[in-house]
PDB file of C-alpha atoms in Angstrom:
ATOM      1  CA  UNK A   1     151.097 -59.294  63.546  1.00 61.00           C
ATOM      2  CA  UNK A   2     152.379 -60.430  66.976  1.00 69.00           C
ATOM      3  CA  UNK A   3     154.512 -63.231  65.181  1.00 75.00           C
ATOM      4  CA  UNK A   4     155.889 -60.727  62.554  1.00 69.00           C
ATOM      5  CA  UNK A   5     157.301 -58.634  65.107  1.00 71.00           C
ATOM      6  CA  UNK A   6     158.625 -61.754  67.535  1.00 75.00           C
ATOM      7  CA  UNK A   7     160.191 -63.020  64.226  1.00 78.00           C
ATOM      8  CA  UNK A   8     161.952 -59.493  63.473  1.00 72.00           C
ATOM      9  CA  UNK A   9     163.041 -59.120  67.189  1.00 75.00           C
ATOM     10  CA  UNK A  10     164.492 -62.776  67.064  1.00 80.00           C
ATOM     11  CA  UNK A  11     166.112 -62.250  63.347  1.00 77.00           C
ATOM     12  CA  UNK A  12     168.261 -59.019  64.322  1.00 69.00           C
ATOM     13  CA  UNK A  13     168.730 -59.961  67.443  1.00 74.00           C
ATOM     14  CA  UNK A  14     167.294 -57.014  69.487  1.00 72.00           C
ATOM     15  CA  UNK A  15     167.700 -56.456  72.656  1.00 74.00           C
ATOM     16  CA  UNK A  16     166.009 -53.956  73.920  1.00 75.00           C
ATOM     17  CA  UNK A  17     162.076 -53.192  72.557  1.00 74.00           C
ATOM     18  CA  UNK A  18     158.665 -52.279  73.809  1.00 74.00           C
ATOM     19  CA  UNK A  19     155.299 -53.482  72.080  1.00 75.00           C
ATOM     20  CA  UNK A  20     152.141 -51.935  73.174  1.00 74.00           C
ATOM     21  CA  UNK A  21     149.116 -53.530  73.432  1.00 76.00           C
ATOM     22  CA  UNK A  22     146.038 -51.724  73.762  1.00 79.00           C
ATOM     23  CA  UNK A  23     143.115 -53.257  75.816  1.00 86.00           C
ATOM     24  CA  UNK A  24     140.454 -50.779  73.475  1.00 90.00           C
ATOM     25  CA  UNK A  25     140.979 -50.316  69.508  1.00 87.00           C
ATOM     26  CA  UNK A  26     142.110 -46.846  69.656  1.00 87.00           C
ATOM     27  CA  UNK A  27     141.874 -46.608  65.607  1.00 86.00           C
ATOM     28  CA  UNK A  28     145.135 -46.386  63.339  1.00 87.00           C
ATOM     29  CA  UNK A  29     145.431 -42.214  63.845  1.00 86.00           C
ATOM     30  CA  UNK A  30     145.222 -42.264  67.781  1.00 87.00           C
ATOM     31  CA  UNK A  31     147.014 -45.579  68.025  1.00 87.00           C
ATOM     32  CA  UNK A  32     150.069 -44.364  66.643  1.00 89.00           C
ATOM     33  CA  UNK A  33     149.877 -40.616  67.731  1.00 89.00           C
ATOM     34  CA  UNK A  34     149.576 -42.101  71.213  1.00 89.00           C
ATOM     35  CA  UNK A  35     151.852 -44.996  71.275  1.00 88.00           C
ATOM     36  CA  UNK A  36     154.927 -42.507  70.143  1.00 91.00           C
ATOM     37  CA  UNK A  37     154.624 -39.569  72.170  1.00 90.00           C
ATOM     38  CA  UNK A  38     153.926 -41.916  75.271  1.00 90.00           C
ATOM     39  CA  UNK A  39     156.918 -43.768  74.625  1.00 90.00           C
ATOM     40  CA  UNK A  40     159.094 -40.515  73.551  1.00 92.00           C
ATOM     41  CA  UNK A  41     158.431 -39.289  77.112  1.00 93.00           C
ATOM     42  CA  UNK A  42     160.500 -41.972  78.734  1.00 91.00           C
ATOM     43  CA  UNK A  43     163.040 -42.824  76.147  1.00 90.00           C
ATOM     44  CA  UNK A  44     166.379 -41.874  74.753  1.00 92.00           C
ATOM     45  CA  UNK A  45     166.383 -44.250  71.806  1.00 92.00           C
ATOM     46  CA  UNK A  46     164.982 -44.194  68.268  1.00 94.00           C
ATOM     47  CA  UNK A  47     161.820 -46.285  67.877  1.00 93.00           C
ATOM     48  CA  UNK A  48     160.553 -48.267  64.834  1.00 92.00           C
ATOM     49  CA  UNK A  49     156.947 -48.365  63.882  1.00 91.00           C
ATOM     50  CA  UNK A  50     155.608 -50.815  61.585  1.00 87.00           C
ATOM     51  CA  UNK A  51     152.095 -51.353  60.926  1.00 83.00           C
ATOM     52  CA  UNK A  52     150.408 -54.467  60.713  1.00 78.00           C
ATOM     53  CA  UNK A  53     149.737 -54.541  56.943  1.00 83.00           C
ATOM     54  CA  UNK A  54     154.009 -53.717  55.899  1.00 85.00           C
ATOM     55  CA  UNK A  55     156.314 -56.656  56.281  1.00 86.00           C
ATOM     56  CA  UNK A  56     159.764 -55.447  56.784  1.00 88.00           C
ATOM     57  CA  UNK A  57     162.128 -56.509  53.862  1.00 87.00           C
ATOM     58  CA  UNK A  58     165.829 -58.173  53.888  1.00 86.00           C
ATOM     59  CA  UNK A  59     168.088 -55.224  55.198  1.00 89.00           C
ATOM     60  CA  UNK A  60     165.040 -53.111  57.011  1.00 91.00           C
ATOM     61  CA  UNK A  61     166.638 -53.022  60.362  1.00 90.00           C
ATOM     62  CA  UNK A  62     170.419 -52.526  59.193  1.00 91.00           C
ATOM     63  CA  UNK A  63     168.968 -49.406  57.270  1.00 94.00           C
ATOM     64  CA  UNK A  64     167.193 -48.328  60.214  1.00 95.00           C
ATOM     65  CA  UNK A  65     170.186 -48.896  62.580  1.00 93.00           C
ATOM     66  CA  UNK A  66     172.729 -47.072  60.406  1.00 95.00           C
ATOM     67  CA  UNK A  67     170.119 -43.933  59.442  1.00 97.00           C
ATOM     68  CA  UNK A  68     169.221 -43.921  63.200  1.00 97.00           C
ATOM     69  CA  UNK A  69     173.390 -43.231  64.168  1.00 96.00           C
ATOM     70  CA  UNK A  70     174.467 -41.528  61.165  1.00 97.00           C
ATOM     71  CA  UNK A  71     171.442 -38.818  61.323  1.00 98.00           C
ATOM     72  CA  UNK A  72     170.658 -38.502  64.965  1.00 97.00           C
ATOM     73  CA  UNK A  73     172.452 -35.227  65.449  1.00 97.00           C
ATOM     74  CA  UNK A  74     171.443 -33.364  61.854  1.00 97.00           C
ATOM     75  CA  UNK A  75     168.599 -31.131  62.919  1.00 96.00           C
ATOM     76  CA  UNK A  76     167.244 -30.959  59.553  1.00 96.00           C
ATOM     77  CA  UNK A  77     166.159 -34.484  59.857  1.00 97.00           C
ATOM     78  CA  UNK A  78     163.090 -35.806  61.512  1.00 95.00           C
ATOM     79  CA  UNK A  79     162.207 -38.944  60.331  1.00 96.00           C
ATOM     80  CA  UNK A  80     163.592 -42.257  58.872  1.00 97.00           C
ATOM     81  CA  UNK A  81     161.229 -44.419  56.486  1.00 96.00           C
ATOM     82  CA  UNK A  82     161.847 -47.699  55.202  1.00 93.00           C
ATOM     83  CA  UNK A  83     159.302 -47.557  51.765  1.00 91.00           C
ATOM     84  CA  UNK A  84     160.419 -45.767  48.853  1.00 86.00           C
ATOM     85  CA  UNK A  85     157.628 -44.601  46.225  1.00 77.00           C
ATOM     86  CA  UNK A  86     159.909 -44.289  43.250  1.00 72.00           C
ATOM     87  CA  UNK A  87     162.537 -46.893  43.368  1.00 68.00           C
ATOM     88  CA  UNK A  88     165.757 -46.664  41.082  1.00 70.00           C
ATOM     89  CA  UNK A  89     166.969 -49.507  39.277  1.00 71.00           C
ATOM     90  CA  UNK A  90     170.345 -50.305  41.774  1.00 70.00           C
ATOM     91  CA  UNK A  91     170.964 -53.765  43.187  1.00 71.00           C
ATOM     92  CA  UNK A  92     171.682 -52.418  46.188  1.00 70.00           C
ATOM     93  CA  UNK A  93     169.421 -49.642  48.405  1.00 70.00           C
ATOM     94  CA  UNK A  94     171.468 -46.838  49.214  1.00 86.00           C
ATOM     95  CA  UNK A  95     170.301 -43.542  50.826  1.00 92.00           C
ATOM     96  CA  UNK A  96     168.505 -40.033  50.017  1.00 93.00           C
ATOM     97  CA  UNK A  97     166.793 -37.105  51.909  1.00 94.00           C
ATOM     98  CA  UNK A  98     163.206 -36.594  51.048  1.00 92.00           C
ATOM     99  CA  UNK A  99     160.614 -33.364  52.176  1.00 87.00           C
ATOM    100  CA  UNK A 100     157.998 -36.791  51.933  1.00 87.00           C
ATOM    101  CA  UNK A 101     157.928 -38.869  55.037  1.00 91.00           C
ATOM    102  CA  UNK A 102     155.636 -42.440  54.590  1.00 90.00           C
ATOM    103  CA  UNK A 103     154.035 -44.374  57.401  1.00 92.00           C
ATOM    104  CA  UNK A 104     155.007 -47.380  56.303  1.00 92.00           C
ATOM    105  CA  UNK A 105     157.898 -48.757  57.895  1.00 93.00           C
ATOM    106  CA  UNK A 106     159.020 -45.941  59.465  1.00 96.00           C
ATOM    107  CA  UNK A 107     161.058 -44.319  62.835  1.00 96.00           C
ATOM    108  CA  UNK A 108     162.787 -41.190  64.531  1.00 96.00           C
ATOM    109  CA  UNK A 109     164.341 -39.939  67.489  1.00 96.00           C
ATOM    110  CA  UNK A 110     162.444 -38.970  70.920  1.00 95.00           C
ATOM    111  CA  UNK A 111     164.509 -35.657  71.097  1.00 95.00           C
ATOM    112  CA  UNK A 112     163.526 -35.074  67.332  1.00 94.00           C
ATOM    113  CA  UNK A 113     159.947 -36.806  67.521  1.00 92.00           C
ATOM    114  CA  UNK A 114     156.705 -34.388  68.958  1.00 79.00           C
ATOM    115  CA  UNK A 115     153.912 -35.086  67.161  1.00 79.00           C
ATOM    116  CA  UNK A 116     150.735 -32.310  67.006  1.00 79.00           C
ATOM    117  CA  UNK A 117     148.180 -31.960  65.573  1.00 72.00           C
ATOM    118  CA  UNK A 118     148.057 -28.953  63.292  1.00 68.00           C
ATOM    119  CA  UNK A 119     144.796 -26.838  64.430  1.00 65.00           C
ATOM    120  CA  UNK A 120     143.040 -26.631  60.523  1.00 69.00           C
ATOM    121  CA  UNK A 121     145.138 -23.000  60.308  1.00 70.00           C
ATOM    122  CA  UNK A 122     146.818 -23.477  57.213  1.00 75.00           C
ATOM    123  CA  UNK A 123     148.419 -19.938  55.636  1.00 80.00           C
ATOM    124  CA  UNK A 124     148.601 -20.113  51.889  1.00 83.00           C
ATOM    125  CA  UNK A 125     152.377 -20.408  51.912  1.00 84.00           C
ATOM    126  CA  UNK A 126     151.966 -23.826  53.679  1.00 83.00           C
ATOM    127  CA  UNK A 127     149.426 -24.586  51.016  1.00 85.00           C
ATOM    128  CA  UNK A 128     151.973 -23.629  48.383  1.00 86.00           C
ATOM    129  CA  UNK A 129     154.778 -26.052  49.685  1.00 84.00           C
ATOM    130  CA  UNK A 130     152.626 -29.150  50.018  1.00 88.00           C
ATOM    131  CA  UNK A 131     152.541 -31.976  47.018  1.00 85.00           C
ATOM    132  CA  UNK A 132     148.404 -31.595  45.317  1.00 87.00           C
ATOM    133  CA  UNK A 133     148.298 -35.112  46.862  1.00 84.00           C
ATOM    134  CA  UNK A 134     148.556 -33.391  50.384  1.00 86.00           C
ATOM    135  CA  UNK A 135     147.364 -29.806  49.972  1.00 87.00           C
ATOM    136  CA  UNK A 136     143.850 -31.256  49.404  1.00 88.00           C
ATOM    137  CA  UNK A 137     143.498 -32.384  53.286  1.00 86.00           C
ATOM    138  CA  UNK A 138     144.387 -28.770  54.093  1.00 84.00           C
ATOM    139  CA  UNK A 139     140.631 -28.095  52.376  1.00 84.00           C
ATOM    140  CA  UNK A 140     138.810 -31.398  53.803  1.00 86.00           C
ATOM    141  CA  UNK A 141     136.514 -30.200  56.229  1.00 86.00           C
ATOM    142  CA  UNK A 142     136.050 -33.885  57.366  1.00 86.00           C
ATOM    143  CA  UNK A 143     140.136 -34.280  57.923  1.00 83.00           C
ATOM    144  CA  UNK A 144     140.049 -30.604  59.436  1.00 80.00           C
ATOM    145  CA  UNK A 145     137.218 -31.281  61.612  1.00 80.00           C
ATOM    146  CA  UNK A 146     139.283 -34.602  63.118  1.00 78.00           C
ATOM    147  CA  UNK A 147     136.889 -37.099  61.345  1.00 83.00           C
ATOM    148  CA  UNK A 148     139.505 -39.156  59.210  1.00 85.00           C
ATOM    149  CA  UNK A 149     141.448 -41.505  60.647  1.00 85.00           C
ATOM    150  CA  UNK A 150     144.381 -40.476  59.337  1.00 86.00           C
ATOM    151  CA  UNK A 151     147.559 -38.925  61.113  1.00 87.00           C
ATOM    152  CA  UNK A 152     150.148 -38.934  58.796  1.00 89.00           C
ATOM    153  CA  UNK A 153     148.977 -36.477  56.125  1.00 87.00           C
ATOM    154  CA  UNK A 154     149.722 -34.205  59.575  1.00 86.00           C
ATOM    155  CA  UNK A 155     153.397 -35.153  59.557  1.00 88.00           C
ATOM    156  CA  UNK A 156     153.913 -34.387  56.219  1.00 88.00           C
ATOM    157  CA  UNK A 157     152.390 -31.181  56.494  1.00 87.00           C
ATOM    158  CA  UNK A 158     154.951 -30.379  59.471  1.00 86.00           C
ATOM    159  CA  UNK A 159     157.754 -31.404  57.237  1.00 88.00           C
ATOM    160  CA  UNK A 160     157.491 -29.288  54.567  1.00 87.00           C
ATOM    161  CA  UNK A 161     156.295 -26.295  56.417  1.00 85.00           C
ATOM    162  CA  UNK A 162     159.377 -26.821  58.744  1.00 87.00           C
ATOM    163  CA  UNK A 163     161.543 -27.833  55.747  1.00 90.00           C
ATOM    164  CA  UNK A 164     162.487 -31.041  57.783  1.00 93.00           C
ATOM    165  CA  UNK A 165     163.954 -34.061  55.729  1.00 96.00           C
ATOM    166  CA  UNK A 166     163.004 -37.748  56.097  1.00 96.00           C
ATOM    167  CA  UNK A 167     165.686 -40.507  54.958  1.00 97.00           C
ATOM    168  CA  UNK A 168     164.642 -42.943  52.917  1.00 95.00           C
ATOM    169  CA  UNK A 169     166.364 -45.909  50.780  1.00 94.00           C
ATOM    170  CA  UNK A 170     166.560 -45.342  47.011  1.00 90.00           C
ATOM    171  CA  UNK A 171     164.943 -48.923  46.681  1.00 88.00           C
ATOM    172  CA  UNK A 172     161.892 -49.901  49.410  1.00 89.00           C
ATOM    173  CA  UNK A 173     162.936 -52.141  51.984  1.00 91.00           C
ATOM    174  CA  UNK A 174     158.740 -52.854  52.962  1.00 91.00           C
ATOM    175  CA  UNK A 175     156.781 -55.350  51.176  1.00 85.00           C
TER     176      UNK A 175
END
């Protein structure tokens, strides 16, 4: 993992980034929950978060880069994510607004970015907005109850009931 990440920083040629290391295995859910709102509390700039199991394709951080400048002050977007579920048949990626944010390859903006857990209080209209895929965790008594290690089900829960927009590319740029 620690290579993949020196390679990307090397590749584009960043400047500027933070990798945390965690002396205790915090679990995915707490890991990244953590790790983002620590680092939104003493940042201005987008951050990039790519677990250890997505390997950023050709074009990732040019993608994330341009979606990062172009949609920083639109207030109806929240979150930028490099993996596309249903990818069109174009040679070249180009970009769309989705209600469906997906952890894998993914980033946002500290103003934008506060991440909370949503108490288990889920009004039917909520229920009604939410893909099947996703309304069943708002039933789960073992995701309500904090037992699943699993945090982004609770982002795309705040996205539709917020009506907040993720960009994605039309083809995915994560392997």
């Amino acid at each position: 993992v620690f290579s993949v990440l020196m390679s990307l920083i090397t590749k584009h040629k960043l400047s500027k980034y933070e990798i945390i290391i965690r002396s205790e295995n915090y679990g995915i859910a707490k890991s990244i929950t953590t790790a983002t709102n620590e680092y939104c509390k003493s940042h201005i700039e987008p951050f990039v978060v790519i677990e250890d199991d997505c390997k950023p394709g050709e074009g990732f951080m040019t993608f994330m880069a341009y979606s990062f400048s172009e949609y920083k002050d639109d207030p109806d977007v929240y979150t930028v994510c490099g993996y596309q579920y249903h990818e069109d048949d174009s040679e070249v990626a180009e970009i769309e607004l989705s209600l469906r944010f997906n952890p894998w390859g993914w980033g946002s903006w500290p103003e934008k970015w506060n991440f909370k857990w949503f108490n288990g209080d889920f009004t039917e209209d909520i229920r009604d907005l939410l893909p099947p895929s996703v309304r069943s965790f708002t039933e789960d008594k073992r995701y309500l109850n904090g037992k699943m290690d699993i945090w982004s089900t609770t982002v795309v829960i705040q996205q539709f009931a917020n009506k907040k927009l993720t960009v994605v590319p039309t083809r995915s740029l994560i392997e």
